[in-house]
Tab-separated table of C-alpha atoms in Angstrom:
chain	number	residue	atom	x	y	z
Y	7	MET	CA	-29.852	21.177	12.433
Y	8	VAL	CA	-26.281	22.086	11.553
Y	9	ARG	CA	-24.808	21.213	8.139
Y	10	TYR	CA	-21.332	19.696	8.242
Y	11	LYS	CA	-18.910	19.182	5.375
Y	12	ALA	CA	-16.221	16.532	5.841
Y	13	VAL	CA	-13.226	15.433	3.778
Y	14	ILE	CA	-12.724	11.685	3.961
Y	15	ALA	CA	-10.199	9.179	2.599
Y	16	TYR	CA	-10.847	5.514	2.046
Y	17	ASP	CA	-9.153	2.408	0.796
Y	18	GLY	CA	-11.716	1.133	-1.709
Y	19	THR	CA	-10.404	-2.446	-1.734
Y	20	ASN	CA	-12.980	-3.883	0.652
Y	21	PHE	CA	-15.901	-1.662	-0.350
Y	22	ASN	CA	-18.514	-2.321	-2.969
Y	23	GLY	CA	-18.219	1.366	-3.875
Y	24	PHE	CA	-19.266	4.556	-2.116
Y	25	GLN	CA	-23.028	4.472	-2.486
Y	26	LYS	CA	-25.306	2.463	-0.205
Y	27	GLN	CA	-26.886	-0.554	-1.880
Y	28	PRO	CA	-28.511	-3.842	-0.950
Y	29	ASN	CA	-25.405	-5.993	-1.558
Y	30	GLY	CA	-21.985	-5.492	-0.077
Y	31	ARG	CA	-20.289	-3.111	2.305
Y	32	THR	CA	-20.197	0.529	1.195
Y	33	VAL	CA	-18.499	3.698	2.424
Y	34	GLN	CA	-21.810	5.525	2.804
Y	35	GLU	CA	-23.236	2.735	4.957
Y	36	GLU	CA	-20.205	2.655	7.283
Y	37	VAL	CA	-20.069	6.432	7.758
Y	38	GLU	CA	-23.844	6.596	8.323
Y	39	LYS	CA	-23.642	3.763	10.870
Y	40	THR	CA	-21.002	5.703	12.793
Y	41	LEU	CA	-22.965	8.964	12.649
Y	42	GLN	CA	-26.109	7.179	13.845
Y	43	LYS	CA	-24.191	5.821	16.856
Y	44	MET	CA	-22.830	9.309	17.629
Y	45	ASN	CA	-26.360	10.708	17.205
Y	46	ASN	CA	-27.865	8.459	19.928
Y	47	GLY	CA	-29.352	6.062	17.425
Y	48	SER	CA	-31.095	8.549	15.151
Y	49	PRO	CA	-30.186	8.023	11.496
Y	50	VAL	CA	-28.052	10.574	9.628
Y	51	THR	CA	-27.872	10.596	5.815
Y	52	ILE	CA	-24.650	11.620	4.067
Y	53	PHE	CA	-24.267	13.010	0.548
Y	54	GLY	CA	-21.020	12.507	-1.347
Y	55	SER	CA	-19.505	14.640	-4.116
Y	56	GLY	CA	-20.117	11.642	-6.354
Y	57	ARG	CA	-20.030	7.858	-6.318
Y	58	THR	CA	-16.890	5.832	-6.589
Y	59	ASP	CA	-17.028	2.271	-7.922
Y	60	ALA	CA	-15.949	-0.921	-6.150
Y	61	GLY	CA	-12.191	-0.941	-5.617
Y	62	VAL	CA	-11.800	2.789	-6.324
Y	63	HIS	CA	-10.036	4.799	-3.608
Y	64	ALA	CA	-10.436	8.319	-2.256
Y	65	ILE	CA	-7.896	10.666	-0.761
Y	66	GLY	CA	-10.221	13.660	-0.660
Y	67	GLN	CA	-13.838	12.620	-1.096
Y	68	VAL	CA	-16.203	15.290	0.260
Y	69	ILE	CA	-19.481	14.572	2.034
Y	70	HIS	CA	-22.103	16.679	3.771
Y	71	PHE	CA	-24.691	15.800	6.379
Y	72	ASP	CA	-27.052	17.451	8.840
Y	73	TYR	CA	-26.544	16.838	12.548
Y	74	PRO	CA	-28.652	18.164	15.429
Y	75	GLN	CA	-25.892	19.847	17.436
Y	76	GLU	CA	-23.018	22.156	16.793
Y	77	ARG	CA	-19.995	20.334	18.229
Y	78	PRO	CA	-16.335	21.391	18.512
Y	79	LEU	CA	-14.972	20.562	15.036
Y	80	GLU	CA	-11.848	18.680	16.068
Y	81	ARG	CA	-13.853	16.585	18.520
Y	82	MET	CA	-16.371	15.804	15.765
Y	83	ARG	CA	-13.561	14.907	13.319
Y	84	PHE	CA	-11.785	12.740	15.880
Y	85	ALA	CA	-14.973	10.889	16.856
Y	86	LEU	CA	-15.840	10.168	13.230
Y	87	ASP	CA	-12.267	9.239	12.307
Y	88	THR	CA	-11.741	6.813	15.169
Y	89	GLN	CA	-15.224	5.278	15.159
Y	90	THR	CA	-15.362	4.557	11.430
Y	91	PRO	CA	-13.589	1.338	10.323
Y	92	GLU	CA	-9.830	1.392	9.717
Y	93	ASP	CA	-10.215	1.708	5.943
Y	94	ILE	CA	-11.925	5.097	6.296
Y	95	ALA	CA	-10.174	8.216	7.598
Y	96	VAL	CA	-11.752	11.600	8.286
Y	97	SER	CA	-9.297	14.390	7.456
Y	98	SER	CA	-11.333	17.472	8.269
Y	99	VAL	CA	-14.775	18.610	9.347
Y	100	GLU	CA	-16.269	22.075	9.019
Y	101	ILE	CA	-19.650	23.726	9.405
Y	102	VAL	CA	-21.114	25.041	6.157
Y	103	ALA	CA	-24.143	27.041	5.062
Y	104	ASP	CA	-27.478	25.200	5.229
Y	105	ASP	CA	-27.711	25.143	1.439
Y	106	PHE	CA	-24.241	23.687	0.780
Y	107	HIS	CA	-24.467	20.484	-1.253
Y	108	ALA	CA	-21.470	18.152	-1.665
Y	109	ARG	CA	-22.653	16.995	-5.077
Y	110	TYR	CA	-24.443	19.907	-6.700
Y	111	HIS	CA	-21.948	22.611	-5.792
Y	112	VAL	CA	-18.796	20.910	-7.062
Y	113	VAL	CA	-16.661	23.303	-9.114
Y	114	GLU	CA	-13.606	21.149	-9.768
Y	115	LYS	CA	-12.470	17.570	-9.196
Y	116	THR	CA	-9.009	16.012	-9.327
Y	117	TYR	CA	-8.455	12.305	-9.899
Y	118	HIS	CA	-5.215	10.353	-9.815
Y	119	PHE	CA	-4.743	7.082	-11.630
Y	120	LYS	CA	-1.782	4.896	-10.674
Y	121	VAL	CA	-0.288	2.290	-12.994
Y	122	GLN	CA	2.359	-0.104	-11.816
Y	123	ILE	CA	4.926	-0.958	-14.506
Y	124	ALA	CA	7.445	-2.847	-12.301
Y	125	LYS	CA	8.713	-6.294	-13.307
Y	126	PRO	CA	7.936	-8.456	-11.475
Y	127	ARG	CA	4.704	-6.931	-10.244
Y	128	SER	CA	5.078	-5.716	-6.650
Y	129	PRO	CA	2.690	-7.598	-4.355
Y	130	PHE	CA	2.373	-4.454	-2.211
Y	131	ARG	CA	0.674	-2.448	-4.970
Y	132	ARG	CA	-1.812	-5.060	-6.176
Y	133	TYR	CA	-4.821	-3.237	-4.712
Y	134	TYR	CA	-3.431	0.294	-5.148
Y	135	ALA	CA	-2.390	0.542	-8.787
Y	136	ALA	CA	-3.476	-1.028	-12.064
Y	137	TYR	CA	-0.766	-3.222	-13.587
Y	138	TYR	CA	0.529	-2.750	-17.118
Y	139	PRO	CA	3.179	-5.299	-18.124
Y	140	TYR	CA	3.576	-4.235	-21.784
Y	141	PRO	CA	6.154	-1.878	-23.338
Y	142	LEU	CA	5.329	1.811	-22.934
Y	143	ASP	CA	6.758	4.892	-24.637
Y	144	LEU	CA	5.843	7.627	-22.179
Y	145	GLU	CA	6.683	10.299	-24.749
Y	146	LEU	CA	3.783	9.121	-26.912
Y	147	ILE	CA	1.440	9.521	-23.928
Y	148	ARG	CA	2.854	12.981	-23.181
Y	149	GLN	CA	2.223	13.982	-26.813
Y	150	ALA	CA	-1.416	12.901	-26.543
Y	151	LEU	CA	-2.295	14.441	-23.146
Y	152	PRO	CA	-2.618	18.108	-24.248
Y	153	ASP	CA	-5.299	17.146	-26.788
Y	154	LEU	CA	-7.574	16.299	-23.837
Y	155	LEU	CA	-7.350	19.786	-22.337
Y	156	GLY	CA	-10.212	22.218	-22.753
Y	157	THR	CA	-13.933	21.773	-23.331
Y	158	HIS	CA	-15.054	18.734	-25.312
Y	159	ASP	CA	-17.931	16.333	-25.657
Y	160	PHE	CA	-16.504	13.256	-23.932
Y	161	THR	CA	-19.134	10.745	-25.138
Y	162	SER	CA	-16.343	8.527	-26.502
Y	163	PHE	CA	-14.817	8.339	-23.023
Y	164	CYS	CA	-18.045	7.587	-21.169
Y	165	ALA	CA	-19.338	4.135	-20.272
Y	166	THR	CA	-22.591	3.481	-22.102
Y	167	GLY	CA	-25.842	3.074	-20.232
Y	168	GLY	CA	-25.653	6.173	-18.032
Y	169	SER	CA	-28.525	8.642	-17.745
Y	170	ILE	CA	-26.531	11.869	-18.075
Y	171	GLU	CA	-27.442	13.740	-21.263
Y	172	ASP	CA	-24.824	16.473	-21.352
Y	173	LYS	CA	-21.423	14.918	-21.957
Y	174	VAL	CA	-19.506	18.160	-22.372
Y	175	ARG	CA	-16.812	18.619	-19.732
Y	176	THR	CA	-13.759	20.813	-19.350
Y	177	ILE	CA	-10.371	19.365	-18.427
Y	178	TYR	CA	-7.913	21.866	-16.917
Y	179	GLN	CA	-4.998	19.547	-16.290
Y	180	ALA	CA	-3.883	16.175	-17.713
Y	181	ASN	CA	-0.423	15.170	-16.531
Y	182	LEU	CA	1.715	12.076	-16.301
Y	183	GLU	CA	4.242	11.636	-13.488
Y	184	VAL	CA	6.675	8.786	-12.901
Y	185	ASN	CA	8.003	7.841	-9.468
Y	186	GLU	CA	11.732	7.992	-8.783
Y	187	ALA	CA	12.191	4.220	-9.064
Y	188	GLY	CA	10.477	4.206	-12.466
Y	189	THR	CA	8.051	1.529	-11.264
Y	190	GLU	CA	4.797	3.477	-11.113
Y	191	LEU	CA	3.008	6.079	-13.232
Y	192	THR	CA	0.513	8.573	-11.869
Y	193	PHE	CA	-1.926	10.245	-14.242
Y	194	ILE	CA	-3.420	13.458	-12.852
Y	195	PHE	CA	-6.696	14.768	-14.269
Y	196	ARG	CA	-8.321	17.967	-13.070
Y	197	GLY	CA	-11.570	19.228	-14.526
Y	198	ASN	CA	-15.006	20.657	-13.844
Y	199	GLY	CA	-16.468	17.160	-13.763
Y	200	PHE	CA	-15.985	13.671	-15.176
Y	201	LEU	CA	-18.410	11.197	-16.724
Y	202	TYR	CA	-19.012	7.618	-15.570
Y	203	LYS	CA	-15.763	5.623	-15.910
Y	204	MET	CA	-14.274	8.524	-17.907
Y	205	ILE	CA	-10.874	8.540	-16.150
Y	206	ARG	CA	-10.527	4.778	-16.507
Y	207	ILE	CA	-11.343	4.917	-20.247
Y	208	LEU	CA	-8.952	7.878	-20.701
Y	209	VAL	CA	-6.162	5.875	-19.026
Y	210	GLY	CA	-6.992	2.687	-20.946
Y	211	THR	CA	-6.743	4.691	-24.168
Y	212	LEU	CA	-3.537	6.505	-23.169
Y	213	LEU	CA	-1.853	3.184	-22.286
Y	214	LYS	CA	-2.727	1.866	-25.764
Y	215	ILE	CA	-1.157	5.029	-27.169
Y	216	GLY	CA	1.968	4.473	-25.072
Y	217	ASN	CA	2.080	0.881	-26.284
Y	218	GLY	CA	1.924	2.090	-29.915
Y	219	ARG	CA	-1.376	0.446	-30.712
Y	220	ILE	CA	-3.295	3.725	-31.020
Y	221	PRO	CA	-1.519	6.677	-32.744
Y	222	ALA	CA	-0.506	9.496	-30.377
Y	223	ASP	CA	-2.370	12.099	-32.460
Y	224	SER	CA	-5.713	10.298	-32.465
Y	225	ILE	CA	-7.372	11.939	-29.434
Y	226	PRO	CA	-9.116	14.654	-31.528
Y	227	ALA	CA	-10.608	12.008	-33.839
Y	228	ILE	CA	-11.704	9.851	-30.886
Y	229	LEU	CA	-13.451	12.858	-29.296
Y	230	GLU	CA	-14.995	13.747	-32.643
Y	231	ALA	CA	-16.430	10.233	-33.088
Y	232	GLN	CA	-18.663	10.583	-29.978
Y	233	ASP	CA	-18.647	6.800	-29.818
Y	234	ARG	CA	-17.413	4.688	-26.906
Y	235	ASN	CA	-16.037	2.140	-29.385
Y	236	ALA	CA	-13.589	4.720	-30.758
Y	237	ALA	CA	-11.657	4.850	-27.444
Y	238	GLY	CA	-9.517	2.199	-25.726
Y	239	PRO	CA	-10.441	-0.236	-22.957
Y	240	THR	CA	-11.473	0.690	-19.400
Y	241	ALA	CA	-8.500	0.546	-16.994
Y	242	HIS	CA	-8.940	-1.396	-13.741
Y	243	PRO	CA	-10.602	0.360	-10.779
Y	244	GLU	CA	-7.794	-0.249	-8.241
Y	245	GLY	CA	-5.633	2.435	-9.890
Y	246	LEU	CA	-8.200	5.212	-9.432
Y	247	TYR	CA	-8.177	7.772	-6.604
Y	248	LEU	CA	-10.585	10.662	-6.075
Y	249	ALA	CA	-7.930	13.117	-4.922
Y	250	GLU	CA	-9.618	16.485	-4.387
Y	251	VAL	CA	-12.970	18.206	-4.729
Y	252	LYS	CA	-13.322	21.982	-4.872
Y	253	TYR	CA	-16.392	24.154	-4.290
E	23	MET	CA	19.071	-32.436	-8.788
E	24	VAL	CA	19.888	-28.801	-9.389
E	25	ARG	CA	19.940	-26.332	-6.492
E	26	TYR	CA	18.170	-23.041	-7.167
E	27	LYS	CA	18.311	-19.842	-5.163
E	28	ALA	CA	15.414	-17.393	-5.567
E	29	VAL	CA	14.719	-13.895	-4.275
E	30	ILE	CA	11.057	-13.429	-3.416
E	31	ALA	CA	8.879	-10.586	-2.166
E	32	TYR	CA	5.610	-10.994	-0.323
E	33	ASP	CA	2.884	-8.966	1.263
E	34	GLY	CA	2.674	-10.597	4.714
E	35	THR	CA	-0.847	-9.315	5.452
E	36	ASN	CA	-2.695	-12.492	4.540
E	37	PHE	CA	-0.028	-14.970	5.623
E	38	ASN	CA	0.374	-16.618	8.983
E	39	GLY	CA	4.119	-16.083	8.557
E	40	PHE	CA	6.706	-17.665	6.273
E	41	GLN	CA	7.077	-21.105	7.775
E	42	LYS	CA	4.696	-23.970	7.040
E	43	GLN	CA	2.488	-24.910	9.971
E	44	PRO	CA	-0.779	-26.704	10.666
E	45	ASN	CA	-2.884	-23.544	10.958
E	46	GLY	CA	-3.196	-20.788	8.425
E	47	ARG	CA	-1.816	-19.963	5.028
E	48	THR	CA	1.970	-19.553	4.837
E	49	VAL	CA	4.461	-18.365	2.226
E	50	GLN	CA	6.377	-21.645	2.312
E	51	GLU	CA	3.230	-23.662	1.696
E	52	GLU	CA	2.169	-21.515	-1.294
E	53	VAL	CA	5.604	-21.575	-2.950
E	54	GLU	CA	5.942	-25.324	-2.367
E	55	LYS	CA	2.463	-25.921	-3.830
E	56	THR	CA	3.490	-24.029	-6.977
E	57	LEU	CA	6.804	-25.886	-7.272
E	58	GLN	CA	5.037	-29.216	-6.835
E	59	LYS	CA	2.680	-28.352	-9.703
E	60	MET	CA	5.633	-27.338	-11.900
E	61	ASN	CA	7.400	-30.566	-10.889
E	62	ASN	CA	4.599	-32.831	-12.174
E	63	GLY	CA	3.206	-33.422	-8.701
E	64	SER	CA	6.403	-34.388	-6.913
E	65	PRO	CA	6.911	-32.354	-3.737
E	66	VAL	CA	9.697	-29.756	-3.509
E	67	THR	CA	10.846	-28.386	-0.145
E	68	ILE	CA	12.041	-24.783	0.129
E	69	PHE	CA	14.389	-23.337	2.742
E	70	GLY	CA	14.170	-19.643	3.632
E	71	SER	CA	16.887	-17.353	4.987
E	72	GLY	CA	14.787	-17.218	8.140
E	73	ARG	CA	11.178	-17.090	9.245
E	74	THR	CA	9.038	-14.010	9.179
E	75	ASP	CA	6.079	-13.688	11.550
E	76	ALA	CA	2.427	-13.205	10.611
E	77	GLY	CA	1.899	-9.790	9.022
E	78	VAL	CA	5.623	-9.240	8.363
E	79	HIS	CA	6.556	-8.436	4.759
E	80	ALA	CA	9.520	-9.275	2.550
E	81	ILE	CA	11.071	-7.352	-0.313
E	82	GLY	CA	14.108	-9.610	-0.622
E	83	GLN	CA	13.564	-12.922	1.182
E	84	VAL	CA	15.913	-15.619	-0.163
E	85	ILE	CA	14.987	-19.277	-0.540
E	86	HIS	CA	16.705	-22.340	-1.958
E	87	PHE	CA	15.328	-25.625	-3.249
E	88	ASP	CA	16.370	-28.644	-5.273
E	89	TYR	CA	14.636	-29.328	-8.565
E	90	PRO	CA	15.213	-32.255	-10.940
E	91	GLN	CA	15.977	-30.272	-14.103
E	92	GLU	CA	18.095	-27.347	-15.115
E	93	ARG	CA	15.661	-24.930	-16.747
E	94	PRO	CA	16.242	-21.547	-18.441
E	95	LEU	CA	16.370	-19.144	-15.478
E	96	GLU	CA	13.990	-16.491	-16.769
E	97	ARG	CA	11.456	-19.167	-17.706
E	98	MET	CA	11.760	-20.672	-14.215
E	99	ARG	CA	11.396	-17.228	-12.595
E	100	PHE	CA	8.408	-16.319	-14.756
E	101	ALA	CA	6.643	-19.636	-14.090
E	102	LEU	CA	7.134	-19.305	-10.332
E	103	ASP	CA	6.193	-15.620	-10.298
E	104	THR	CA	2.995	-16.000	-12.285
E	105	GLN	CA	1.839	-19.294	-10.733
E	106	THR	CA	2.293	-18.242	-7.098
E	107	PRO	CA	-0.593	-16.185	-5.632
E	108	GLU	CA	-0.720	-12.416	-6.238
E	109	ASP	CA	0.762	-11.597	-2.823
E	110	ILE	CA	4.039	-13.363	-3.684
E	111	ALA	CA	6.447	-12.137	-6.370
E	112	VAL	CA	9.589	-13.878	-7.583
E	113	SER	CA	12.261	-11.317	-8.441
E	114	SER	CA	15.134	-13.538	-9.524
E	115	VAL	CA	16.205	-17.160	-9.803
E	116	GLU	CA	19.730	-18.512	-10.141
E	117	ILE	CA	21.473	-21.867	-9.981
E	118	VAL	CA	23.823	-22.228	-7.023
E	119	ALA	CA	26.337	-24.791	-5.745
E	120	ASP	CA	24.840	-27.984	-4.303
E	121	ASP	CA	25.947	-27.009	-0.801
E	122	PHE	CA	24.446	-23.492	-0.828
E	123	HIS	CA	22.040	-23.025	2.095
E	124	ALA	CA	19.684	-20.024	2.279
E	125	ARG	CA	19.691	-20.058	6.073
E	126	TYR	CA	23.118	-21.272	7.167
E	127	HIS	CA	25.204	-19.221	4.738
E	128	VAL	CA	23.664	-15.798	5.457
E	129	VAL	CA	26.363	-13.157	5.904
E	130	GLU	CA	24.244	-10.043	6.245
E	131	LYS	CA	20.580	-9.098	6.520
E	132	THR	CA	18.829	-5.768	6.071
E	133	TYR	CA	15.428	-5.021	7.575
E	134	HIS	CA	13.253	-1.959	7.128
E	135	PHE	CA	10.643	-0.907	9.647
E	136	LYS	CA	8.005	1.629	8.578
E	137	VAL	CA	6.115	3.797	11.039
E	138	GLN	CA	3.238	5.969	9.929
E	139	ILE	CA	3.004	9.264	11.838
E	140	ALA	CA	0.323	10.974	9.691
E	141	LYS	CA	-2.736	12.513	11.303
E	142	PRO	CA	-5.264	11.223	10.589
E	143	ARG	CA	-3.916	7.745	9.958
E	144	SER	CA	-3.886	6.951	6.239
E	145	PRO	CA	-6.144	3.988	5.485
E	146	PHE	CA	-3.782	2.977	2.667
E	147	ARG	CA	-0.891	2.224	5.024
E	148	ARG	CA	-2.762	0.262	7.683
E	149	TYR	CA	-1.211	-3.073	6.704
E	150	TYR	CA	2.141	-1.636	5.551
E	151	ALA	CA	3.378	0.497	8.432
E	152	ALA	CA	2.972	0.508	12.214
E	153	TYR	CA	1.107	3.590	13.451
E	154	TYR	CA	2.505	5.920	16.088
E	155	PRO	CA	0.143	8.776	16.996
E	156	TYR	CA	2.211	10.311	19.844
E	157	PRO	CA	4.684	13.231	19.705
E	158	LEU	CA	8.141	12.283	18.417
E	159	ASP	CA	11.428	14.139	18.556
E	160	LEU	CA	13.378	12.480	15.760
E	161	GLU	CA	16.623	14.060	16.980
E	162	LEU	CA	16.412	11.988	20.178
E	163	ILE	CA	16.098	8.816	18.077
E	164	ARG	CA	19.034	9.895	15.895
E	165	GLN	CA	21.135	10.437	19.030
E	166	ALA	CA	20.362	6.912	20.251
E	167	LEU	CA	20.875	4.987	16.966
E	168	PRO	CA	24.729	4.994	16.903
E	169	ASP	CA	24.793	3.248	20.307
E	170	LEU	CA	23.314	0.163	18.605
E	171	LEU	CA	26.170	-0.129	16.097
E	172	GLY	CA	28.865	-2.741	16.574
E	173	THR	CA	28.962	-6.073	18.366
E	174	HIS	CA	26.749	-6.467	21.441
E	175	ASP	CA	24.846	-9.074	23.389
E	176	PHE	CA	21.275	-8.231	22.357
E	177	THR	CA	19.490	-10.325	25.029
E	178	SER	CA	17.543	-7.213	26.120
E	179	PHE	CA	16.174	-6.867	22.563
E	180	CYS	CA	15.197	-10.524	22.129
E	181	ALA	CA	11.761	-12.000	22.790
E	182	THR	CA	11.995	-14.496	25.636
E	183	GLY	CA	11.326	-18.182	25.075
E	184	GLY	CA	13.588	-18.744	22.059
E	185	SER	CA	16.113	-21.570	21.890
E	186	ILE	CA	19.086	-19.597	20.564
E	187	GLU	CA	21.893	-19.455	23.148
E	188	ASP	CA	24.288	-16.991	21.569
E	189	LYS	CA	22.698	-13.556	21.566
E	190	VAL	CA	25.729	-11.635	20.332
E	191	ARG	CA	25.125	-9.901	17.000
E	192	THR	CA	26.834	-7.152	15.032
E	193	ILE	CA	24.874	-4.214	13.641
E	194	TYR	CA	26.562	-2.383	10.748
E	195	GLN	CA	23.904	0.204	10.026
E	196	ALA	CA	21.037	1.748	12.031
E	197	ASN	CA	19.403	4.668	10.223
E	198	LEU	CA	16.207	6.649	10.334
E	199	GLU	CA	14.715	8.169	7.172
E	200	VAL	CA	11.619	10.334	6.798
E	201	ASN	CA	9.566	10.512	3.595
E	202	GLU	CA	9.147	13.850	1.800
E	203	ALA	CA	5.624	14.411	3.116
E	204	GLY	CA	6.784	13.844	6.704
E	205	THR	CA	4.112	11.186	7.187
E	206	GLU	CA	6.214	8.038	7.426
E	207	LEU	CA	9.477	6.969	9.062
E	208	THR	CA	11.653	4.145	7.807
E	209	PHE	CA	14.173	2.557	10.158
E	210	ILE	CA	16.946	0.671	8.348
E	211	PHE	CA	18.919	-1.999	10.222
E	212	ARG	CA	21.746	-3.959	8.624
E	213	GLY	CA	23.678	-6.587	10.534
E	214	ASN	CA	25.129	-10.083	10.510
E	215	GLY	CA	21.907	-11.451	11.987
E	216	PHE	CA	18.983	-10.527	14.187
E	217	LEU	CA	17.313	-12.310	17.106
E	218	TYR	CA	13.633	-13.207	17.365
E	219	LYS	CA	11.539	-9.991	17.315
E	220	MET	CA	14.773	-7.974	17.731
E	221	ILE	CA	13.955	-5.307	15.113
E	222	ARG	CA	10.454	-4.829	16.522
E	223	ILE	CA	11.790	-4.424	20.086
E	224	LEU	CA	14.496	-2.036	18.846
E	225	VAL	CA	11.852	0.095	17.126
E	226	GLY	CA	9.488	-0.050	20.120
E	227	THR	CA	12.333	1.190	22.304
E	228	LEU	CA	13.446	3.895	19.850
E	229	LEU	CA	9.898	5.240	19.594
E	230	LYS	CA	9.763	5.534	23.410
E	231	ILE	CA	13.053	7.429	23.206
E	232	GLY	CA	11.607	9.752	20.541
E	233	ASN	CA	8.572	10.278	22.735
E	234	GLY	CA	10.803	11.262	25.663
E	235	ARG	CA	9.777	8.381	27.901
E	236	ILE	CA	13.165	6.634	27.722
E	237	PRO	CA	16.314	8.831	27.808
E	238	ALA	CA	18.198	9.010	24.484
E	239	ASP	CA	21.454	7.885	26.113
E	240	SER	CA	20.054	4.733	27.702
E	241	ILE	CA	20.853	2.181	24.946
E	242	PRO	CA	24.208	1.158	26.511
E	243	ALA	CA	22.529	0.497	29.883
E	244	ILE	CA	19.689	-1.448	28.235
E	245	LEU	CA	22.228	-3.637	26.389
E	246	GLU	CA	24.227	-4.057	29.601
E	247	ALA	CA	21.158	-5.244	31.521
E	248	GLN	CA	20.753	-8.354	29.300
E	249	ASP	CA	17.118	-8.350	30.340
E	250	ARG	CA	14.107	-8.066	27.990
E	251	ASN	CA	12.318	-5.951	30.623
E	252	ALA	CA	14.958	-3.233	30.302
E	253	ALA	CA	13.897	-2.442	26.711
E	254	GLY	CA	10.679	-0.933	25.331
E	255	PRO	CA	7.621	-2.666	23.871
E	256	THR	CA	7.521	-4.774	20.693
E	257	ALA	CA	6.391	-2.713	17.675
E	258	HIS	CA	3.608	-4.151	15.490
E	259	PRO	CA	4.548	-6.675	12.783
E	260	GLU	CA	2.948	-4.816	9.844
E	261	GLY	CA	5.804	-2.256	9.831
E	262	LEU	CA	8.527	-4.858	9.317
E	263	TYR	CA	10.102	-5.757	5.954
E	264	LEU	CA	12.909	-8.231	5.302
E	265	ALA	CA	14.644	-6.093	2.686
E	266	GLU	CA	17.849	-7.903	1.658
E	267	VAL	CA	19.888	-11.011	2.457
E	268	LYS	CA	23.544	-11.317	1.492
E	269	TYR	CA	25.691	-14.453	1.207
């Protein structure tokens, strides 16, 4: 057996998330179906760096899997890329050590979150950015972002009901960019890991700050509260992109 | 009756073109359904600046229609924009003279055609740009573009079977732009009018020129031939955008 690592991109619109499940089409299921075909019908299991929810996209999701033969890498990449459905692309394939694990060995993840602020709403972005039609003072958001940097207990920014005990994470980067036309925001978050729905709750909170309904200096108090109810709402999944995973 | 002119945008992916027809969902049908609802159930007919085919998009399609009352323009725009489906947006509404006609009074149209050249193909652009995976020398295309400018008989660049007799059109602008990442081309064509599938045949021909399979200096001879077989193939509809219509 040879262990392969692959970087894949997918448009999450028509997937019920990354992880295989009884109901709905998933990324894992489609990639495994393709690998099974390539592997003469024998099943191949893939492991992702983490799940993504329904509607969430990936530019640089990382997976690993074991495959019986060592094949030329570009041929392997091309076969996977062209045989998976059109909403999945395979950017690169490499051979890794037998003990490499796409989930357990993650050192750093980067997420982007796109928010369309155009009026009227562009029909072309309806599946690729969350829409925010209310007034926004981007300076208020930029004042709040640095308070997220560093190591904190992010319980307040984590959806309830998860099984993860340790909610301490470190954020290295929290930026806001605006496109040239002024119609779309991109939040960029880079950290050693993120909790369930954490980016979406961060963005939901930051938009409330930009809209003046939560004070710009309230991030420290929200973190301190360790209570999901202290933060803002959860932003819609279509704005979220898993951009990069580092090992 | 008051005559309104409206600028609309639509994502053509899930439409069987602009014009109402027995089979499939169309832009005209959806806008007319919304206007009928707003008009207490009385039907309203819309007239577009021209048809767009299935899968073709619009940023600035123009329509006109007659409506019994004069209503505040922003309220009219907002009602139309929010009550039409998510893949149609209404950018502006104005009241025009009773004899204004969205189709017959067109003076100038601008189309964009997007071609994705990324490897691997981005899943996010699959409905919004044609894909061209072969080598391209953009300089060859840029050499050929000026030969399209001016007044010509464009029979060679017109799909056969249409009913239009006069195939002389004037092109004012024919440009090629590349995005910063080098992953997507945008062709921009501005002229006094375009024949059926003309932009798509122009792009199909220009891509063959960029690929070295048609010489860069052959546009004059292709025009001269007045024969559809002299030109290249028809590029896919998902790359085409009706960008602007002037009156």
